PDB file of C-alpha atoms in Angstrom:
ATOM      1  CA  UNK A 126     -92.134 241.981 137.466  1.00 46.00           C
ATOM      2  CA  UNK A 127     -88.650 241.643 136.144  1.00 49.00           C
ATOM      3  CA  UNK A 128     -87.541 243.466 132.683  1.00 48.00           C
ATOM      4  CA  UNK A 129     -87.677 240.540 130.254  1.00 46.00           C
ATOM      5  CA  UNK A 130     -84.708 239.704 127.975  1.00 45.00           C
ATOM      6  CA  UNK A 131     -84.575 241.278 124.427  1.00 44.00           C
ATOM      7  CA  UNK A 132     -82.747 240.333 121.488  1.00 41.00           C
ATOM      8  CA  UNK A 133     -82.064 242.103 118.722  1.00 42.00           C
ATOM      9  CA  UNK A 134     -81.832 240.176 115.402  1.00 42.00           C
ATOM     10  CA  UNK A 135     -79.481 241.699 112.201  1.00 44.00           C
ATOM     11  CA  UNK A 136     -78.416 239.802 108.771  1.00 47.00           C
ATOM     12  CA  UNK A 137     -74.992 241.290 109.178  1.00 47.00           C
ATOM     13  CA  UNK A 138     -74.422 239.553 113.010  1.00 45.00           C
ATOM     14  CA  UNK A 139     -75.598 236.368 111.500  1.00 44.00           C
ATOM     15  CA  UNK A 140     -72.874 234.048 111.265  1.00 48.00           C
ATOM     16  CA  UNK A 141     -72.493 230.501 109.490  1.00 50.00           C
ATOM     17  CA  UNK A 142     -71.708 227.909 112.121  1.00 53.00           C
ATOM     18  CA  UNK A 143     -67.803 226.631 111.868  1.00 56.00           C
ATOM     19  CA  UNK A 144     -67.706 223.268 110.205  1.00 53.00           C
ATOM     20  CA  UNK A 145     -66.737 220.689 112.606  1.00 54.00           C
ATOM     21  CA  UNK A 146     -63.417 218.581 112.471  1.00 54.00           C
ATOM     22  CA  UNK A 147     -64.901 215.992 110.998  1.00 50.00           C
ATOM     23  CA  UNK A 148     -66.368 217.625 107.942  1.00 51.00           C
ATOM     24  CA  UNK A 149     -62.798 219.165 107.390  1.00 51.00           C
ATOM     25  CA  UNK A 150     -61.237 215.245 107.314  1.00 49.00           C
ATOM     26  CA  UNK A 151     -63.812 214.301 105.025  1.00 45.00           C
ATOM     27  CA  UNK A 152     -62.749 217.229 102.685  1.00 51.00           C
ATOM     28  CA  UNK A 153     -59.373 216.121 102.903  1.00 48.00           C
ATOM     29  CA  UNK A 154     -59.965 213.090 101.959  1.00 52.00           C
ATOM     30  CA  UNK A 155     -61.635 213.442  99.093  1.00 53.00           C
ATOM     31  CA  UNK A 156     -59.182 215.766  97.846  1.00 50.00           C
ATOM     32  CA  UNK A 157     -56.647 213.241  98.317  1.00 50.00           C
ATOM     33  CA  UNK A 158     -58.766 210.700  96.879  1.00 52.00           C
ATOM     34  CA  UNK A 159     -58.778 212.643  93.365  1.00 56.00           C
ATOM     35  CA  UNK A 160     -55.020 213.179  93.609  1.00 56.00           C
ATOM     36  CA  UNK A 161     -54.890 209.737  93.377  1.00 61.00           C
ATOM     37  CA  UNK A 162     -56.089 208.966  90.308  1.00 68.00           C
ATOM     38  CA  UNK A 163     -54.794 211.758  88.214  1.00 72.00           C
ATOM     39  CA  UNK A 164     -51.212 210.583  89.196  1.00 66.00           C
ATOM     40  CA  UNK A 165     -52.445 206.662  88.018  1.00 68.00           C
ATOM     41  CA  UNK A 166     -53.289 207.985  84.560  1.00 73.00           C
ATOM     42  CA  UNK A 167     -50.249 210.215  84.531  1.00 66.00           C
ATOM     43  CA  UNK A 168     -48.350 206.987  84.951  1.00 67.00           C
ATOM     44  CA  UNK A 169     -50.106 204.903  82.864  1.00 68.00           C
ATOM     45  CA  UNK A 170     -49.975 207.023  79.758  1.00 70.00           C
ATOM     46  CA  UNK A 171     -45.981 207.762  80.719  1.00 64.00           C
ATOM     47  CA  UNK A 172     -45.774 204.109  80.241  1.00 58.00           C
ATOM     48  CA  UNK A 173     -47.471 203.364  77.253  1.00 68.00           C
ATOM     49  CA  UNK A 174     -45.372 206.256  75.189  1.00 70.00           C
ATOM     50  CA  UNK A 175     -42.082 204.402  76.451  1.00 62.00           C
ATOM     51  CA  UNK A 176     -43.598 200.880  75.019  1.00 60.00           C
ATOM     52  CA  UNK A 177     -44.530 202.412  71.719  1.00 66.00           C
ATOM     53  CA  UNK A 178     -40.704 203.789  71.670  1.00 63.00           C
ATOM     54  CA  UNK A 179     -39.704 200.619  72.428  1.00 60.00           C
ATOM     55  CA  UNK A 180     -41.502 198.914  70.118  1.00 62.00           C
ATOM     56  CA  UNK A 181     -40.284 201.502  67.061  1.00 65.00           C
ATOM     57  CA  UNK A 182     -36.794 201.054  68.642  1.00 60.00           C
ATOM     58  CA  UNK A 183     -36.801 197.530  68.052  1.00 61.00           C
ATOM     59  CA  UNK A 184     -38.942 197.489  65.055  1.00 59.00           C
ATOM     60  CA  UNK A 185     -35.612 199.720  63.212  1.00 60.00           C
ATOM     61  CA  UNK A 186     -32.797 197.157  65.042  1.00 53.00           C
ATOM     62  CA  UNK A 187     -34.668 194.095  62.941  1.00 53.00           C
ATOM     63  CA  UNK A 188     -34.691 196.051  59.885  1.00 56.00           C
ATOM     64  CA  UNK A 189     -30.563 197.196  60.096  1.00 48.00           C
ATOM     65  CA  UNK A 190     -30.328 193.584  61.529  1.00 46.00           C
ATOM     66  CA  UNK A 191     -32.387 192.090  58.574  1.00 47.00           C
ATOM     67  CA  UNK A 192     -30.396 194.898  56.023  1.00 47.00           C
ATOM     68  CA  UNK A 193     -26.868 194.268  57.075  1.00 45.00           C
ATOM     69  CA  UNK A 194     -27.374 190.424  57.576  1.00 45.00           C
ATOM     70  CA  UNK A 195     -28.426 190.616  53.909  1.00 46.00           C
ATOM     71  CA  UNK A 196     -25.893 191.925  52.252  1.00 51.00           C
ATOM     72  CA  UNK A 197     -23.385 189.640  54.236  1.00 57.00           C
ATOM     73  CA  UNK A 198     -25.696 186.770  52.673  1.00 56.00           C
ATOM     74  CA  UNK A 199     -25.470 187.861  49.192  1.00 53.00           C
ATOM     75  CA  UNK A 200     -21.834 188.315  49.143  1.00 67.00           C
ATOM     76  CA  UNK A 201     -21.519 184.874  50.526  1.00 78.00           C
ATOM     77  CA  UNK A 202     -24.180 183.568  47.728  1.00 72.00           C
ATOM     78  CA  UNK A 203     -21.338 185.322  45.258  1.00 75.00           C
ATOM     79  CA  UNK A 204     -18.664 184.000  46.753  1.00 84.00           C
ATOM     80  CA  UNK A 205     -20.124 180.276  47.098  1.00 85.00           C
ATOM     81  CA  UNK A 206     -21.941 180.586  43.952  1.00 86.00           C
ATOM     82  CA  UNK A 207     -20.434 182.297  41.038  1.00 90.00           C
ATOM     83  CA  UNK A 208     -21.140 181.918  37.489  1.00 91.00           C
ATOM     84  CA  UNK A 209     -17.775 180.531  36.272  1.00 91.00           C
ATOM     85  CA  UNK A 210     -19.075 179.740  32.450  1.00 94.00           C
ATOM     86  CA  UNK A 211     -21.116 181.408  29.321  1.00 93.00           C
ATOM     87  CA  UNK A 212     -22.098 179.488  26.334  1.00 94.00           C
ATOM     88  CA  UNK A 213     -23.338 181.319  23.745  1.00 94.00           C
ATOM     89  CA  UNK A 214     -26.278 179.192  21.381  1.00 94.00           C
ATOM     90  CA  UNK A 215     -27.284 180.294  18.005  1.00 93.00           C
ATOM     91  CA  UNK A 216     -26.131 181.534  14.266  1.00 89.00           C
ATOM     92  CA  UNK A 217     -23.862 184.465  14.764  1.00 90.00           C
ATOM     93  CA  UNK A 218     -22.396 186.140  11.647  1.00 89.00           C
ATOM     94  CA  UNK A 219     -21.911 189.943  12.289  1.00 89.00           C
ATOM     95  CA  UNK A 220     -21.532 189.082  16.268  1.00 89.00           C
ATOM     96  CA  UNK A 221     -18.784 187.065  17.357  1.00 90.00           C
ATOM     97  CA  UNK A 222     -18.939 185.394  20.681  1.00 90.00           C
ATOM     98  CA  UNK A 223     -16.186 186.547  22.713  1.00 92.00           C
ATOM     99  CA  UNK A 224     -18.278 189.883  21.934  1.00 93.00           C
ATOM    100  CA  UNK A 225     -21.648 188.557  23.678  1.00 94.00           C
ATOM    101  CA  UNK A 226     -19.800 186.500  26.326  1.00 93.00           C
ATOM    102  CA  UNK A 227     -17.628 189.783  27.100  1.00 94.00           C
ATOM    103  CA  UNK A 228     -21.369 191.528  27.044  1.00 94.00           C
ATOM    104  CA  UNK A 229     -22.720 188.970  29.568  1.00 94.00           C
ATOM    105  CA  UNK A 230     -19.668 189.035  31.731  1.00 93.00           C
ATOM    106  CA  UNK A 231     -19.582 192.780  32.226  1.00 93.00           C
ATOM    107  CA  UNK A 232     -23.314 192.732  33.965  1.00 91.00           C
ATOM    108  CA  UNK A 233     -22.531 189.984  36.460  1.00 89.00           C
ATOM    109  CA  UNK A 234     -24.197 191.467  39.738  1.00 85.00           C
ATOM    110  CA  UNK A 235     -24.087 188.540  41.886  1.00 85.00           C
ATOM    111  CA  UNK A 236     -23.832 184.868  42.137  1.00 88.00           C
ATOM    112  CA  UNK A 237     -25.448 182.168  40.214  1.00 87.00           C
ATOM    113  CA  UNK A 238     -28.847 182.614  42.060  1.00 88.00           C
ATOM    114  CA  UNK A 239     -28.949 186.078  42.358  1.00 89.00           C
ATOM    115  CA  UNK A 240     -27.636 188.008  39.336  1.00 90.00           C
ATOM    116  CA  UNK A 241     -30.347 189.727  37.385  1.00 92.00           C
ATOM    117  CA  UNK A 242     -30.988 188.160  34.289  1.00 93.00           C
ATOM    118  CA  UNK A 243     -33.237 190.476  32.988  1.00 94.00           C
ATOM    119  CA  UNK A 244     -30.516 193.560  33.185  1.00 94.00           C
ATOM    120  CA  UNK A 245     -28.217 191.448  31.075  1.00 95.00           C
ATOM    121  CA  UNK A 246     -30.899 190.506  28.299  1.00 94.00           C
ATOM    122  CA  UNK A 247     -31.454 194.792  28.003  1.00 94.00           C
ATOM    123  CA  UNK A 248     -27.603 194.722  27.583  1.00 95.00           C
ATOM    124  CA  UNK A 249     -27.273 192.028  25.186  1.00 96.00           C
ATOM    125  CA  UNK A 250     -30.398 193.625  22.722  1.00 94.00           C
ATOM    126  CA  UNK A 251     -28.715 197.117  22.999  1.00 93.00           C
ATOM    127  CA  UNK A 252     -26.335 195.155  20.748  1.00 93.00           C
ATOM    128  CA  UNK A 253     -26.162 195.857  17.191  1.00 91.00           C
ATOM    129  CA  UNK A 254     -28.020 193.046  15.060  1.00 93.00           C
ATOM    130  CA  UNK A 255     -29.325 191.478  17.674  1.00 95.00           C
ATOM    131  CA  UNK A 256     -33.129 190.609  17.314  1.00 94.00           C
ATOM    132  CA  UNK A 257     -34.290 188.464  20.239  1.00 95.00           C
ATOM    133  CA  UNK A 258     -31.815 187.157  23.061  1.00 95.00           C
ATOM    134  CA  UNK A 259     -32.877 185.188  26.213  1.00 95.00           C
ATOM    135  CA  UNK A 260     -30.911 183.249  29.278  1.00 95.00           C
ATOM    136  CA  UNK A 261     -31.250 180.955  31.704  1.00 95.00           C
ATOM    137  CA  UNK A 262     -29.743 179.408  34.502  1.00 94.00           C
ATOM    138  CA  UNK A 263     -27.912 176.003  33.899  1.00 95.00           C
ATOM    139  CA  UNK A 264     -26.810 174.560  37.589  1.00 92.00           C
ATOM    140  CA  UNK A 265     -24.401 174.915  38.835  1.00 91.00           C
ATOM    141  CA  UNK A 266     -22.058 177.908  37.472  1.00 92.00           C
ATOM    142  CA  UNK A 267     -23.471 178.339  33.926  1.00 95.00           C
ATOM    143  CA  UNK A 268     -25.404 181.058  31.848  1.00 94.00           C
ATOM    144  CA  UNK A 269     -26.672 180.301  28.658  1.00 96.00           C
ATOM    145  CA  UNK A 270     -26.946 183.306  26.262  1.00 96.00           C
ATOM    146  CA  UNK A 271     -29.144 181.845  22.903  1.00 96.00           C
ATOM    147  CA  UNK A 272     -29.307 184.454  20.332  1.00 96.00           C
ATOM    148  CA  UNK A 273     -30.993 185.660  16.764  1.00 95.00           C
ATOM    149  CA  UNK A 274     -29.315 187.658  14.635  1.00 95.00           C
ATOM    150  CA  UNK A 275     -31.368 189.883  12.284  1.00 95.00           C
ATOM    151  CA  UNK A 276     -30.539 189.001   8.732  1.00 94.00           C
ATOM    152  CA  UNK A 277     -30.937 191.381   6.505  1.00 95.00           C
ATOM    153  CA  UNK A 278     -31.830 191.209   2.507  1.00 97.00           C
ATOM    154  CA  UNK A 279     -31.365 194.927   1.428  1.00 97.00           C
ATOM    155  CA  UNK A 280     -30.529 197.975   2.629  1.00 97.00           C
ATOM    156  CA  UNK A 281     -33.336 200.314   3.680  1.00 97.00           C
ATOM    157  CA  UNK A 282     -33.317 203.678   3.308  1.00 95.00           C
ATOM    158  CA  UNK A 283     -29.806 205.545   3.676  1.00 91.00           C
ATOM    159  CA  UNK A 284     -29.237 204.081   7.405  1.00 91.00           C
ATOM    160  CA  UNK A 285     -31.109 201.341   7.491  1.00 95.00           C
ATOM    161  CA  UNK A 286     -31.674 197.363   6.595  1.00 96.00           C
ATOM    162  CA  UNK A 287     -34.627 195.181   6.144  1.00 97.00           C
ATOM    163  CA  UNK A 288     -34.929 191.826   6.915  1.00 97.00           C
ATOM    164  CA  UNK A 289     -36.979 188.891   4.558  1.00 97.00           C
ATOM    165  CA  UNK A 290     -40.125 189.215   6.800  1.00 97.00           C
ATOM    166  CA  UNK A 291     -40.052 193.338   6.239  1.00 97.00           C
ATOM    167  CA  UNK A 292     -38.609 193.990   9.792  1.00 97.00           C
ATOM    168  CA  UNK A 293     -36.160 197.584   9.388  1.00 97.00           C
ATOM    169  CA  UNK A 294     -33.570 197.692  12.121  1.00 95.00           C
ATOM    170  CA  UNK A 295     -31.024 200.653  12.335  1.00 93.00           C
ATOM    171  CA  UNK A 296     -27.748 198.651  13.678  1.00 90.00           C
ATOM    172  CA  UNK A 297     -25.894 201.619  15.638  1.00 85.00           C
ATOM    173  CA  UNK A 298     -22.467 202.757  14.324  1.00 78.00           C
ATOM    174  CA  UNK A 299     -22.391 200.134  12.163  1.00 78.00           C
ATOM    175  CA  UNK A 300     -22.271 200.842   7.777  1.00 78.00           C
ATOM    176  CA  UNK A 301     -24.262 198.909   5.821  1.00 79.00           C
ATOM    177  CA  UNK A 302     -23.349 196.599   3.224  1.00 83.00           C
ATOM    178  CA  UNK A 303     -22.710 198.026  -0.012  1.00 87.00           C
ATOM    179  CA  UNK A 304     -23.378 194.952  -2.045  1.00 91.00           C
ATOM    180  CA  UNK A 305     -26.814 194.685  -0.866  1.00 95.00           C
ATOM    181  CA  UNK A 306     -29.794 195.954  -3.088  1.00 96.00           C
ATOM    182  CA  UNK A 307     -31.388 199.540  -1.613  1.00 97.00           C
ATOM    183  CA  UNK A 308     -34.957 199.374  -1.116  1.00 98.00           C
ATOM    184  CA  UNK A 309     -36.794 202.924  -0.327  1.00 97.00           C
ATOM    185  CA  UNK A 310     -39.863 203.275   1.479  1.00 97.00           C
ATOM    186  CA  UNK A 311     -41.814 204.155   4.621  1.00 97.00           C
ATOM    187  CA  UNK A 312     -41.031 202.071   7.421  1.00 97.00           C
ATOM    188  CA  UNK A 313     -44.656 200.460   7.720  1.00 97.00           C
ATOM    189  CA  UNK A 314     -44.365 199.272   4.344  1.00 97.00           C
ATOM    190  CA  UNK A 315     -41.620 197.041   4.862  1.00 97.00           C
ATOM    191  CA  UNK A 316     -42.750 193.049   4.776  1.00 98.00           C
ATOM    192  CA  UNK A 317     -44.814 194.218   1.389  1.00 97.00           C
ATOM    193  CA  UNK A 318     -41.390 196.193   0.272  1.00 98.00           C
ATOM    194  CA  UNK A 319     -39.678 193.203   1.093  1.00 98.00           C
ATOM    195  CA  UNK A 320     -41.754 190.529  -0.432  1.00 98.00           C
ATOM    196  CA  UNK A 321     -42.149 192.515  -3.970  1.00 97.00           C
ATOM    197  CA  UNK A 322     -38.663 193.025  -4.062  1.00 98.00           C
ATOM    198  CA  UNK A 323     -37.958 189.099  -3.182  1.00 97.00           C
ATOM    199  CA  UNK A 324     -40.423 188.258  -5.685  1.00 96.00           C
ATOM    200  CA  UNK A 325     -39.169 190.444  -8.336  1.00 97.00           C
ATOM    201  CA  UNK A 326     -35.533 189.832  -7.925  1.00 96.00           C
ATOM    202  CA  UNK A 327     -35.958 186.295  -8.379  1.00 94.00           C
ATOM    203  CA  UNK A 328     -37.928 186.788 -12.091  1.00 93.00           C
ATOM    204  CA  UNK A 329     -36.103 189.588 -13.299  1.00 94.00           C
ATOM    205  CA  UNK A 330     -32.820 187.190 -12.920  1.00 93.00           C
ATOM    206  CA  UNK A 331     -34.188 184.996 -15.262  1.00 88.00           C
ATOM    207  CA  UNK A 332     -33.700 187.443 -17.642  1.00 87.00           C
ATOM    208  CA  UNK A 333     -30.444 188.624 -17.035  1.00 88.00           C
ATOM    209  CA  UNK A 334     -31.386 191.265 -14.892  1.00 92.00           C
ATOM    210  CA  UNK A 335     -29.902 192.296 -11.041  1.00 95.00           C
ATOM    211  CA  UNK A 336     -32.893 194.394  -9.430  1.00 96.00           C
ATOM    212  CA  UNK A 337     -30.280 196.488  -7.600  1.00 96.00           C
ATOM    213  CA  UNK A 338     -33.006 199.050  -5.908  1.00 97.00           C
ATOM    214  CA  UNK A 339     -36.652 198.962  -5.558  1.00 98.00           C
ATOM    215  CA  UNK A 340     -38.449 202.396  -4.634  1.00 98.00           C
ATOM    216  CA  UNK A 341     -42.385 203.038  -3.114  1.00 98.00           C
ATOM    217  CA  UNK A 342     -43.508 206.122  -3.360  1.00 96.00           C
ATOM    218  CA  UNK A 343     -46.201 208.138  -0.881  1.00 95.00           C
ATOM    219  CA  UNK A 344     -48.625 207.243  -3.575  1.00 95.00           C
ATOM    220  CA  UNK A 345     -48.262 203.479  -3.318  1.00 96.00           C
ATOM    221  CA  UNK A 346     -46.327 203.963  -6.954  1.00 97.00           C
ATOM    222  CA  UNK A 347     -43.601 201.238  -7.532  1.00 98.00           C
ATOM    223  CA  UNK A 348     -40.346 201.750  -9.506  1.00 97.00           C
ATOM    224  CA  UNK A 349     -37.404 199.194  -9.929  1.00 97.00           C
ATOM    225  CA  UNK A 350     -33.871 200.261 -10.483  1.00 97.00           C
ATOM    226  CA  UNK A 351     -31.704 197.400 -12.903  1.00 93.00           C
ATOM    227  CA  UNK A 352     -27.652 197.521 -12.488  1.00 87.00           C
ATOM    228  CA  UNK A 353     -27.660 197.713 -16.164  1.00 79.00           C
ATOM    229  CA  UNK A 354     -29.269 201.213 -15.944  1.00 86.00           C
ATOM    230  CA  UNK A 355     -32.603 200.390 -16.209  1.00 90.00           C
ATOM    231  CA  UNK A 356     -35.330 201.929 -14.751  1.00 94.00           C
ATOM    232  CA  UNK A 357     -38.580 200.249 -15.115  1.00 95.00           C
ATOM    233  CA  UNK A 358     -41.555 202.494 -13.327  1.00 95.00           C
ATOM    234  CA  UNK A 359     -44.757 200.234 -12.815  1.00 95.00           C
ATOM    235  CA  UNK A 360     -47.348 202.518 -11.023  1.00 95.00           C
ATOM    236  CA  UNK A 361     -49.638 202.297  -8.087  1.00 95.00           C
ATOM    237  CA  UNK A 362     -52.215 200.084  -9.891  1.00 95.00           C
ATOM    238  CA  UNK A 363     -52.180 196.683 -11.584  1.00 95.00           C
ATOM    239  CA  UNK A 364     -48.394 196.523 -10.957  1.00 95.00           C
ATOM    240  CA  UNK A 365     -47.586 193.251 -11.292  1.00 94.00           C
ATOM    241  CA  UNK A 366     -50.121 192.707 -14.261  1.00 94.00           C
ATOM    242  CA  UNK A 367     -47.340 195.643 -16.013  1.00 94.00           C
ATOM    243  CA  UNK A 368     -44.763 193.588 -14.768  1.00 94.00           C
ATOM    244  CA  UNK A 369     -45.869 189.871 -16.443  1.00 93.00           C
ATOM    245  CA  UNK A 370     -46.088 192.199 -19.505  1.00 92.00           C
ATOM    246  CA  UNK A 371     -42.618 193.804 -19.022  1.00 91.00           C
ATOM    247  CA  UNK A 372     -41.273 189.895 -18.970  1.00 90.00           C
ATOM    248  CA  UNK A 373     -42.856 188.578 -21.798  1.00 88.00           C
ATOM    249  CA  UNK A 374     -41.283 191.253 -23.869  1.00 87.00           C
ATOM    250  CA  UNK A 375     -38.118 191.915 -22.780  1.00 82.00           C
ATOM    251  CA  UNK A 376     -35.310 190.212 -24.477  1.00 71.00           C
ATOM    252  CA  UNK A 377     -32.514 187.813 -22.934  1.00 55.00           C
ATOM    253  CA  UNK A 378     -29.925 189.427 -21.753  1.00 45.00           C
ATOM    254  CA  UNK A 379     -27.603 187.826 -23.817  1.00 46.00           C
ATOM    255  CA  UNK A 380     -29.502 188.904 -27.096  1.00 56.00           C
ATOM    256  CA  UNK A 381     -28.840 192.738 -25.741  1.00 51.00           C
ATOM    257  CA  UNK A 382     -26.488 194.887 -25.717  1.00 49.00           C
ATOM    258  CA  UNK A 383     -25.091 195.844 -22.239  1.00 48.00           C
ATOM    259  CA  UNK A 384     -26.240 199.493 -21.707  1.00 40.00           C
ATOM    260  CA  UNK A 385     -30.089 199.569 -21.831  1.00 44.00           C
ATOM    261  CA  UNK A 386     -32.248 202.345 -22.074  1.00 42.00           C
ATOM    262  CA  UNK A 387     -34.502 203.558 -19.307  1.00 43.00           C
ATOM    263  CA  UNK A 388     -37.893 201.766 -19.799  1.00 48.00           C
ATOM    264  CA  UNK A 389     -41.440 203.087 -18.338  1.00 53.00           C
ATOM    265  CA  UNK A 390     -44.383 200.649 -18.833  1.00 53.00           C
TER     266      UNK A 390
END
């Protein structure tokens, strides 16, 4: 008998069989086949950046296109459409109105359609004795400026004036009116201040008497200055119950002498 064939069998001579051709084209392939998309996404985002630019690009053109285009309309409107007339409407004593036209025509800001009313009104009632003032529009070059003067019965305070209806206004770097009777009290109190001393006034001339100041106190008390020197102090309370009293027996002023006393009821 022959010496059979033995083979000897060891983990370290074991070797993995070579991959065939085939397997490595297949690997290949599929490597290639991922390539693929990355570079599709690459290019897809790449392009959707550059439309967003574009869009943002064209997005500011409109707006300097929009910005530039108008301003070139309003200084057309201007030029087509300028106000070439103000008419002043209304009782003006202290104000004259080549004052308030010269006012109006000084805030002109555009053309007939575009100038801002509103800034002109603040203007015109930064204006001393001015109380309301409004405008409007009258096609096709016009402004028309009506205004309210405040008219003022007495002086109020040592910078002030008061009106019939009690309204105090401070008219800036202006001087009140000497002539006018000088009425003293807290600004809130002013349409009672003015209707007493309305009231008053017009009785006490009956008699003679020019109510030349009128005073009201922090306690409400009420004292009336005559031009003849006379004071006449009334009180807080039943005031014009005093006063009905001080008329009944006070004489005509013709009947007395010139220089009167000062008189407290």
């Amino acid at each position: 008998m022959g010496t059979p064939d033995v083979f000897l069998y060891h983990p370290s001579v074991i070797h993995q069989p070579r991959p065939s051709r085939a397997s490595q084209e297949v690997k290949a392939d599929g490597a290639a086949a991922d390539a693929g998309p990355r570079w599709g996404r690459f290019w897809a985002e790449l392009f959707r950046r550059a439309l967003a630019l574009g869009r943002w690009l064209i997005a500011l053109s409109l707006v300097a296109g929009a910005f530039v285009g108008g301003k070139r309309l309003l200084d057309l409107e201007a030029e087509l459409l300028p106000v070439r007339m103000v008419t002043v409407e209304g009782e003006v004593h202290r104000l004259s109105s080549e004052h308030l036209q010269r006012t109006v025509t000084e805030h002109l800001d555009g053309g007939f359609l575009t100038l801002d009313l509103k800034r002109i009104q603040r203007a015109v009632d930064d204006l001393p004795w001015v109380r309301t003032a409004t405008l409007h529009r009258v096609w096709p070059d016009r402004i028309v400026l009506k205004v309210e003067e405040y008219r003022p019965i007495a002086r109020w305070g040592s910078d002030g004036l008061v009106t019939a209806e009690g309204e105090v206004f401070r008219p800036k770097g202006e001087t009140s009116p000497p002539s006018l009777a000088r009425l003293t009290a807290d600004d809130a109190h002013g349409p009672a201040v003015a209707a007493n001393y309305l009231k008053w006034r017009d009785r006490l001339a009956g008699l003679g008497l020019n109510l030349a100041g009128l005073d009201r106190d922090a306690r409400g008390a009420w004292t009336l200055h005559m031009n003849q020197g006379l004071d006449l102090e009334l009180g807080a309370t039943r005031v014009d119950e005093r006063l009905e009293r001080f008329l009944r027996t006070w004489p005509r002023s013709e009947e007395h002498p010139s220089a009167l006393p000062s008189h407290r009821e």
